[in-house]
Structure formats: C-alpha cells, structure tokens
XYZ file of C-alpha atoms in Angstrom:
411
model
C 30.640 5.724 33.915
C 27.265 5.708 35.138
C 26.332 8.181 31.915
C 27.620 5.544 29.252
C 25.743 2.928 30.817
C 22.647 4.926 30.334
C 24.101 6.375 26.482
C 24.697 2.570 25.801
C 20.987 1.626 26.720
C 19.167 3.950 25.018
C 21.038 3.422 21.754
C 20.357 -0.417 22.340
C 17.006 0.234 22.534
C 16.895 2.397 19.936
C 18.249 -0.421 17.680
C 15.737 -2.907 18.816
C 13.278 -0.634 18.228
C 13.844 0.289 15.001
C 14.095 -3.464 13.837
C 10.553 -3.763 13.689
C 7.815 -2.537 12.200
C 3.977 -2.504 12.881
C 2.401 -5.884 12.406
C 5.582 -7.843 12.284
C 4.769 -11.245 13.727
C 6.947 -13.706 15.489
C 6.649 -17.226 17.250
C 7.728 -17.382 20.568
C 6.215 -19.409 23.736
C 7.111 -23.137 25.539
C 8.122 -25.482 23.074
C 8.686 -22.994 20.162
C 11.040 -22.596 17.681
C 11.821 -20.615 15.010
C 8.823 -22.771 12.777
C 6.279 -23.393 15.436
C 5.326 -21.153 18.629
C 2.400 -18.912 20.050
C 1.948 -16.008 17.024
C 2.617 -12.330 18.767
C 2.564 -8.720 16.994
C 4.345 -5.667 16.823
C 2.520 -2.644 17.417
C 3.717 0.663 18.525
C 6.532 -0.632 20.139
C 5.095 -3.365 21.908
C 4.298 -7.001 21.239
C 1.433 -9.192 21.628
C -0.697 -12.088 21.337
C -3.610 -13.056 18.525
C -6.729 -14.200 20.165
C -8.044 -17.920 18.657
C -11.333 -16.800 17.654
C -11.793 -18.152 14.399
C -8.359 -19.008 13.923
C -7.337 -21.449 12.025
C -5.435 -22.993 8.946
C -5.776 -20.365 6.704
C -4.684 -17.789 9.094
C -1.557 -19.834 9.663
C -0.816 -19.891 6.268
C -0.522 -16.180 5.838
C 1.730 -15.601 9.119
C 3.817 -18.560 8.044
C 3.984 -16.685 4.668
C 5.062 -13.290 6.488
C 8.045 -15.150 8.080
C 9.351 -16.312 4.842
C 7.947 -20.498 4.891
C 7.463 -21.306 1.426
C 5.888 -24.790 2.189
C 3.268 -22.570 4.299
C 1.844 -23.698 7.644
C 0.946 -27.740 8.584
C -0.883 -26.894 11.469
C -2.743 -24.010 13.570
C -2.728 -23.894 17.721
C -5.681 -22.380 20.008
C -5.708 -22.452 23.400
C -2.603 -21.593 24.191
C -0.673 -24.782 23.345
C 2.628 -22.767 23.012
C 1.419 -20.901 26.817
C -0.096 -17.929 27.930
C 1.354 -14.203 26.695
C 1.895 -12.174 29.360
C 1.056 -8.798 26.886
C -1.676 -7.065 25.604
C -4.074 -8.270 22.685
C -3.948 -6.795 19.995
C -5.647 -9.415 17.470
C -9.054 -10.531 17.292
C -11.309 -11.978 14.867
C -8.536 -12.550 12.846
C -10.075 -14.399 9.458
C -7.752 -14.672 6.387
C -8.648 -16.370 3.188
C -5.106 -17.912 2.688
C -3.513 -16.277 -0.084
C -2.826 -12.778 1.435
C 0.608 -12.160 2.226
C 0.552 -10.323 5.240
C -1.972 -10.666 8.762
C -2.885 -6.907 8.188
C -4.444 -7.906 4.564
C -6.722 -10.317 6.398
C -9.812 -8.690 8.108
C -9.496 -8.680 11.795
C -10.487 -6.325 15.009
C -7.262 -4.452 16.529
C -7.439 -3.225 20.141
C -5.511 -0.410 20.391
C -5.646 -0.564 24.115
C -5.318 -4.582 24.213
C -8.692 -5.193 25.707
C -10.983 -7.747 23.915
C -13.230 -10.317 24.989
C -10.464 -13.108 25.150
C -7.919 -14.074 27.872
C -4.528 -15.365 27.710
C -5.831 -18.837 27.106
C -7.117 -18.199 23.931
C -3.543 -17.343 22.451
C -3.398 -18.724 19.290
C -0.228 -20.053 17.280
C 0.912 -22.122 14.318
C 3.069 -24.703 13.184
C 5.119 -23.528 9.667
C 6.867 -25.987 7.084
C 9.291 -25.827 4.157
C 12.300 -23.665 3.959
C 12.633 -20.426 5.298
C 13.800 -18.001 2.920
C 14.261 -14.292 4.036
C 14.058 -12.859 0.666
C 10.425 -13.947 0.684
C 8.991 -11.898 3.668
C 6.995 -9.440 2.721
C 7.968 -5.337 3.107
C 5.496 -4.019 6.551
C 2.486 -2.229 6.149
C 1.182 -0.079 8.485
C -2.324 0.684 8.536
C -4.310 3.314 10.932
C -4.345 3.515 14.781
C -8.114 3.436 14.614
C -10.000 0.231 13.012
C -12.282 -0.153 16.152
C -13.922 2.679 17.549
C -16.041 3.321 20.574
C -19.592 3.358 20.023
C -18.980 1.325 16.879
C -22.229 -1.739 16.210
C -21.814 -5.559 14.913
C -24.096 -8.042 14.637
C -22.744 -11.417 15.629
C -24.417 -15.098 16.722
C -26.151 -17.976 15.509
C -27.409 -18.169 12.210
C -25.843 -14.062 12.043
C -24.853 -12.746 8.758
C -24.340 -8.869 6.583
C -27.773 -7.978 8.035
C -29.223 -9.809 10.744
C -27.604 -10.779 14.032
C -27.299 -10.326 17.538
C -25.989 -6.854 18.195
C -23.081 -6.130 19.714
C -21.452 -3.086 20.699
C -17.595 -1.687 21.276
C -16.398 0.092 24.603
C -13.344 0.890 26.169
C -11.358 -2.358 24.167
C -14.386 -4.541 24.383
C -17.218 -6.161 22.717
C -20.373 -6.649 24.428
C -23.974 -7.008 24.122
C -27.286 -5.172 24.702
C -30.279 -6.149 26.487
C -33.636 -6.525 25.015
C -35.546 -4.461 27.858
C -37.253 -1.391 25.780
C -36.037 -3.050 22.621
C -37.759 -1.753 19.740
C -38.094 -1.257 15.704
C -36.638 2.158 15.970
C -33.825 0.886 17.955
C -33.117 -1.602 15.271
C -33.484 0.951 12.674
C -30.705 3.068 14.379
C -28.301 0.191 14.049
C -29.203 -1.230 10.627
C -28.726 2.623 9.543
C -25.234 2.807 11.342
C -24.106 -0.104 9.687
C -24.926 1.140 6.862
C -28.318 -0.041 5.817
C -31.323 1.604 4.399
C -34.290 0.065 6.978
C -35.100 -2.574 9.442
C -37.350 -5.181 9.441
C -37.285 -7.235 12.598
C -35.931 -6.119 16.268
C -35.455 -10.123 17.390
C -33.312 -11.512 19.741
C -33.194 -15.367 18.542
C -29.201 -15.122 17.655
C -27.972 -16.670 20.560
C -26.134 -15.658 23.895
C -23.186 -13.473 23.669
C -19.948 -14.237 26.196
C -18.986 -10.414 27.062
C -20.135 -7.772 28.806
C -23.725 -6.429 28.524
C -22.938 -3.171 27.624
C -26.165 -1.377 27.217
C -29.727 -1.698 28.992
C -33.292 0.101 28.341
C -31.996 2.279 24.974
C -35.255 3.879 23.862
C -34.374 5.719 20.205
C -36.748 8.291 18.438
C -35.600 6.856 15.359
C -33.563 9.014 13.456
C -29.846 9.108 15.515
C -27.051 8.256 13.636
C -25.685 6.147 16.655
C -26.777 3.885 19.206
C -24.989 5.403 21.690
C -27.051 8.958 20.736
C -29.999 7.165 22.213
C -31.550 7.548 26.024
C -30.142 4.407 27.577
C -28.470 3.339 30.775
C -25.221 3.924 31.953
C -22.943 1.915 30.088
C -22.619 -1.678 31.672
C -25.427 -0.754 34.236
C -27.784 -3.229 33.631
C -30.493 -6.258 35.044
C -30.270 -8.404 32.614
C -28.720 -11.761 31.576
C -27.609 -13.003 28.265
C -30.336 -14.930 27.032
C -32.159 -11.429 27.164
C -29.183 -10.101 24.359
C -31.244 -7.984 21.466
C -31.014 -8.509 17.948
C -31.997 -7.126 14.519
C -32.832 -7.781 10.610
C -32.282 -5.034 8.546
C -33.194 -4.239 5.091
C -31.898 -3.447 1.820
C -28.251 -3.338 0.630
C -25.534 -1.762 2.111
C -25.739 1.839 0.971
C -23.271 2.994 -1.561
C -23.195 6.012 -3.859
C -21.333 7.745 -7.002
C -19.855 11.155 -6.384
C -17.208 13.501 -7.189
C -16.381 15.927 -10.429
C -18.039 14.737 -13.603
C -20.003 12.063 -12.037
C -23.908 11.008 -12.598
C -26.407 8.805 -11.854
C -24.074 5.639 -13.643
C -20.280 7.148 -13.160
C -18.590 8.579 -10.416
C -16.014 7.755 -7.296
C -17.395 5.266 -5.322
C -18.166 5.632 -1.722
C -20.118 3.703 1.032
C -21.363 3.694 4.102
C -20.293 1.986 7.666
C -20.547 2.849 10.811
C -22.480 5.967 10.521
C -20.146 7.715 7.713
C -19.947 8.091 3.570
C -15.985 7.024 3.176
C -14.334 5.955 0.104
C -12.561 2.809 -1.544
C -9.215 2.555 -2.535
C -8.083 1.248 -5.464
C -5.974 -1.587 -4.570
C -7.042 -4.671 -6.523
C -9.978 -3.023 -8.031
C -11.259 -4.498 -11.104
C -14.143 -5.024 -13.550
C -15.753 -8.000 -11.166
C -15.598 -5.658 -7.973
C -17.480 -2.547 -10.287
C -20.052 -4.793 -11.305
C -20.803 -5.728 -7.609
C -21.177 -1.568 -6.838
C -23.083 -1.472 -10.458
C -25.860 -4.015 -9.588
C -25.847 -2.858 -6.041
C -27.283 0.717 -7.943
C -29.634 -1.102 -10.479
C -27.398 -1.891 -12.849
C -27.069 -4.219 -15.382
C -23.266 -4.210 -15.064
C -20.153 -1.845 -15.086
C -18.325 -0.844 -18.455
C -15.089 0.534 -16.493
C -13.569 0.028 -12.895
C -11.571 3.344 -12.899
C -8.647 4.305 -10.375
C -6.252 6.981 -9.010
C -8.924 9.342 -8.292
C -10.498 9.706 -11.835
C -13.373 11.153 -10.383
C -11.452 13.567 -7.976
C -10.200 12.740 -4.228
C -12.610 12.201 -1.595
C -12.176 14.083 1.945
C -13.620 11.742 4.200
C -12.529 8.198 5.539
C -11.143 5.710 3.229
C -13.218 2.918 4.558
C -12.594 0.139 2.331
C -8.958 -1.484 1.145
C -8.211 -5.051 -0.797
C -11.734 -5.429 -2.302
C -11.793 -8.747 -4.055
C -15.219 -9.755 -5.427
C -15.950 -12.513 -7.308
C -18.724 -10.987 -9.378
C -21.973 -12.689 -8.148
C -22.310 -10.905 -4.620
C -25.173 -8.487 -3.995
C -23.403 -5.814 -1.944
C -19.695 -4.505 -2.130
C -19.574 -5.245 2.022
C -19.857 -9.073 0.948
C -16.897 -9.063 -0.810
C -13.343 -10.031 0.744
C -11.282 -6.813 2.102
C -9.396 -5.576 4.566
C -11.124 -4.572 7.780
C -13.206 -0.998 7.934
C -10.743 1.870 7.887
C -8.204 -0.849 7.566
C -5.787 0.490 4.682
C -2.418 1.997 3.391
C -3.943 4.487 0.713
C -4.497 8.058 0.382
C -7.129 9.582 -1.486
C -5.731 9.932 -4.692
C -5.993 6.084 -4.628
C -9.822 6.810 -4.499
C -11.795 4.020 -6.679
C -14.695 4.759 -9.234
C -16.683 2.630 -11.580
C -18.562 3.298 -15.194
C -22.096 1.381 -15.276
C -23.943 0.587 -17.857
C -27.022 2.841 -18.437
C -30.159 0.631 -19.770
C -31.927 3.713 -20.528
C -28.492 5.418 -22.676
C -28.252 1.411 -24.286
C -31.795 1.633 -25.207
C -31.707 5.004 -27.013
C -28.148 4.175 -29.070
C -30.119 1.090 -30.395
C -33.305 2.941 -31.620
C -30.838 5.308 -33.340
C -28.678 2.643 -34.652
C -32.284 1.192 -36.536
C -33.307 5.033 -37.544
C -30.114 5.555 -39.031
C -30.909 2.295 -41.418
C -34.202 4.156 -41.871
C -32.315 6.824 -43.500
C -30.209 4.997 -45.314
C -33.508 2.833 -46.879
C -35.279 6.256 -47.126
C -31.750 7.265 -49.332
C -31.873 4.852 -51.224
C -34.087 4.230 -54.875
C -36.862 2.422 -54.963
C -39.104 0.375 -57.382
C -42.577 1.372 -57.800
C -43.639 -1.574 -56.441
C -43.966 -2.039 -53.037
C -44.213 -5.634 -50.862
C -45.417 -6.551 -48.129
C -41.966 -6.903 -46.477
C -41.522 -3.622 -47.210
C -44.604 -2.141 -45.527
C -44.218 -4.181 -42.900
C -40.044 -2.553 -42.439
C -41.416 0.645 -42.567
C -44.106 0.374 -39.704
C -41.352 -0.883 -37.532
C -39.049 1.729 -38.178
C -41.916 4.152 -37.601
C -42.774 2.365 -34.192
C -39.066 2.868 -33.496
C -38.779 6.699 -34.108
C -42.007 6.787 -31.931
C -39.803 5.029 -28.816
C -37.064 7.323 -29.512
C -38.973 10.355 -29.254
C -40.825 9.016 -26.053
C -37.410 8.075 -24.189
C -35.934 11.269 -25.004
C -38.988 13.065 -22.968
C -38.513 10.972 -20.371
C-alpha cells in the first residue's frame, strides 16, 4: 500500500512539474486573486519572488500580458503589499519598456542562487485589468542558467549612466561595492575595459552610496587584467571602509564592437561586441536597418546599406551576448539600445547578426568614375572647331577628377 502511495506522489509531482515552464509568472500572496497578487517565477522547478527595484507600470504591463489580460495592468505594488515570499529571488532590476510580451524579453539580473541585495519586503506585484483570455499567453522561453556571473562589474548611482558610475561588483548572488582605498586610474581602466570600453578618464567616487555589501578593499591593478577580480586586493568582503568611501569611474570611448567572420572587411562582416571581458555575438532577433546603422556609426560610418541575418557572415563560437536589439537609430553605441539582458537569449549561432556599411572612401571613388565615364563619352563624341569657355572650363574639371581618382586608388 505503502508503495502506491509513494508511485502516486511522484507521478503527482511529476505532473505539477511539468505544467510549468521557466519564467512562468503567477500572482499569489494576501489579498490576491487571479488579477492582482505579489508576481513570483518559475525557475528550475522552483518559484519565486521579483524584487521592486525599479518596478513599476511598465513592468506590470508585460506580466499582466504573460497571463493573458488584454486590458493590461492598472496598477504596480512594491513593498510587499500582497506580503512577504517565503522563496528565493530570482528577479532583480527588472526594467521593461511595456510592449514586450514576456518578463524574460525585459532586461533584468537573475540570481541563480536567489541571493540579491533585496529582502522579502521589497516583493513586488501588480494589479491586471480586462479579460483574461488564455489563447493570448505567450509560448515560454527559456533563456541561459548564467546572465550574472561572479566577478562580473556595473556601474550604478547618482547621476550613473553607459560609462560613468559607481562601481559595483557581483559575488556569491550579490551586488556590492568597492572601496576607494588604493583607488586608482589603472583600476578604473580595468573596469571600463571589462565592460567593454576602450579607456578611462576619471577614477571618482562622487556617484553616491551604495546599500550592499562592500565587496572589495585596497585593489591595486598594473593595468592591463582583463578583470577586477585579477587584481591584488583584499579578501573579498574584508574591508575598513564605509559607503561614502564607494569608488567610481568615467570611462572613455564607445563600447567596443567589431566585424568578423568569412568574407568580412573593414565595412561588412558578423557583428560582435564586447561585455564583461569577452568578444560575443548578436542574434538576429529584431535586427533591422536602424539597429545596423547604430553598429555602422559606432565604426565611423556614415550609415549601414544592409542589416544581414542567419549567419551570413558564418557562425560565431563564442557567447551570444546580445538578444532583442531595438534601436531607434540616433544612439551612439549598440549597448544603448533596448535588449534583453547580457547573455540573456534563445538563439544559436546560426542566428548570428551582421551589417553592410557604407564605405565613404568606395562612395567617393564610384562618383569620380561615374564623372570620368561622361569624360569618355564627351571625349567620344564630335566636336566643333570652336571651343568655349564652358568647354575649357568642363575639361579642367574632369581632369582634376581623374587626378582624385588616381590619388584615392594609391591610397
């Protein structure tokens, strides 16, 4: 009898476990329903809670979405209104534009191990309208184990943006900050280079106090790691220091990015950039024209002629470090564009993105020859013995012309 019991419970589990997939979400919590309630996720067999920082309407929106709403959400929770989870946490940072369809489209921090720098009472929630319809919720998507890594760099704080910010470092499931004591240029230049940045300009620490741990304390670089955490430093989290001594940086020039891959050149090729100390590539989901010309003027040029996909430029090998790249055109670096979070994707390689740009110098030379061609076909053509000035004048342009063509070709 006993046996059955023990049969029965395993297949019930089974069943309840193969109801869900990753990054489900449901609303659960004191005074929810099935519209309103403290937002949890599936992950790996477990549920848990999304931490409030920067959550708010738009976020909503996009897990009311995933459940099938069609009026979307009227309202977002933070501090626990719907009460404290009891799991882990797997959601941080959570910050969705609105129109995505699923949480995991949004860019966002997973903790693998559900440690962050929130508690319980920072559970966030949300408050749907408008029929539910069933038909409407979106197919899962699961996207790698690994988003956050150990040893991985941010720049957060006051008046923080793509390049400048206090700087903030991952361990064991949490963020945390380091202390100014040693703090130098060529520790700045470590981390502007592992986020993916040429230089640094300015090791300052005027981006306000972090909340979490201090992580790391007297980190003395030579300069040329490829980590922070390759540097001589302290112990992590054995430090003497208090927040208002947290270390910052400014870094320099745009987020590096480069063309590669068979039958690329200095304007074509498979497009791949580089974060957190690695070249990885871009998939191809909702590339277009608007996101090559970002990756084209990001190079020096003008503009892009072609966004290309499905590997056109063969598969990468390495990370695929970018997913959902939506630019609107004007940005200066791909990294300011919406997207998924790094290494946040459901692609493979032969999803790799490339672009086409526009080569001033190839432009230039097909308009010279466009003019010498009407040189030859003046030169072709009969003549009067009389000659004006117009004429002259046409023919010492055209000469100047051949002379620019000939020069450009030797360069």
């Amino acid at each position: 009898m006993m046996e059955s019991y023990t049969i029965l419970s395993l297949l019930l589990c089974l069943g309840v476990a193969s109801a869900y997939s990753n990054f489900d979400v449901r609303l659960v919590g004191t005074g929810s329903n099935e519209w309103m309630g403290r937002v949890e996720v599936f992950y790996n067999g477990e549920w848990g809670t999304v931490c409030d920082d920067y959550w708010g309407l738009e976020d909503a929106k996009v897990v009311c979405r995933q459940l099938g709403y069609t009026g979307g959400a009227s309202g977002f929770t933070i501090g626990a209104e719907f009460g404290q989870g009891s799991e882990k946490i797997f959601l941080d940072d959570v910050r969705c534009d609105g129109t995505e369809n699923r949480i995991t489209n949004c860019t966002y921090l997973l903790n693998t191990v559900g440690g962050t720098n929130c508690r319980h009472s920072e559970d966030s929630g949300v408050k749907c309208q408008g029929p539910r319809s069933t038909d409407e919720v979106v197919p899962a998507v699961v996207v790698p184990d690994v988003v956050v890594r150990d040893g991985d760099v941010r720049l957060a704080g006051a008046g923080s943006s793509a390049n400048q910010g206090r700087v903030e470092v991952y361990d064991n499931g949490q963020w945390g900050t380091v202390c100014n004591d040693l703090w130098d240029i060529r520790n700045a230049l470590v981390v502007c280079r592992q986020l993916g940045f040429r230089g640094a300009t300015s090791s300052r620490d005027q981006f306000g106090q972090g909340t979490g741990p201090i992580l790391l304390d007297n980190v003395e670089c030579g300069g040329d790691e490829t980590s922070i955490m390759e540097c001589r430093k302290n112990p992590i989290r054995s430090h003497n220091c208090y927040h208002h001594e947290d270390a910052g940086v400014i870094c320099s020039d745009a987020i590096l990015v480069r063309l590669v891959g068979p039958g690329s050149s200095a304007n074509q090729g498979r497009v791949e950039v580089y974060a957190n100390g690695r070249w990885g590539t871009v998939c191809h989901d909702l590339w277009d024209i608007q996101n090559a010309n970002v990756v084209c003027r990001q190079l020096g040029f003008p503009r892009a002629t072609a966004a290309t996909s499905g590997a056109r430029f063969g598969q990468g090998t390495g990370p695929i470090l970018l997913d959902n790249v939506e630019c609107e055109g004007d940005e200066t670096s791909i990294m300011e564009c919406r997207k998924n979070a790094i290494e946040s994707h459901n692609c493979y390689h032969r999803e790799d993105a490339g672009v086409i740009c526009q080569d001033d110098k190839k432009r230039q030379l097909e308009d010279v020859e466009f003019y010498l061609k009407k040189e030859e076909q003046m030169a072709a053509a009969p003549v009067s013995d009389g000659k004006t000035d117009d004429d002259l004048k046409t023919k010492d342009i055209l000469q100047a012309l051949s002379d620019l063509l000939a020069e450009l070709k030797d360069k």
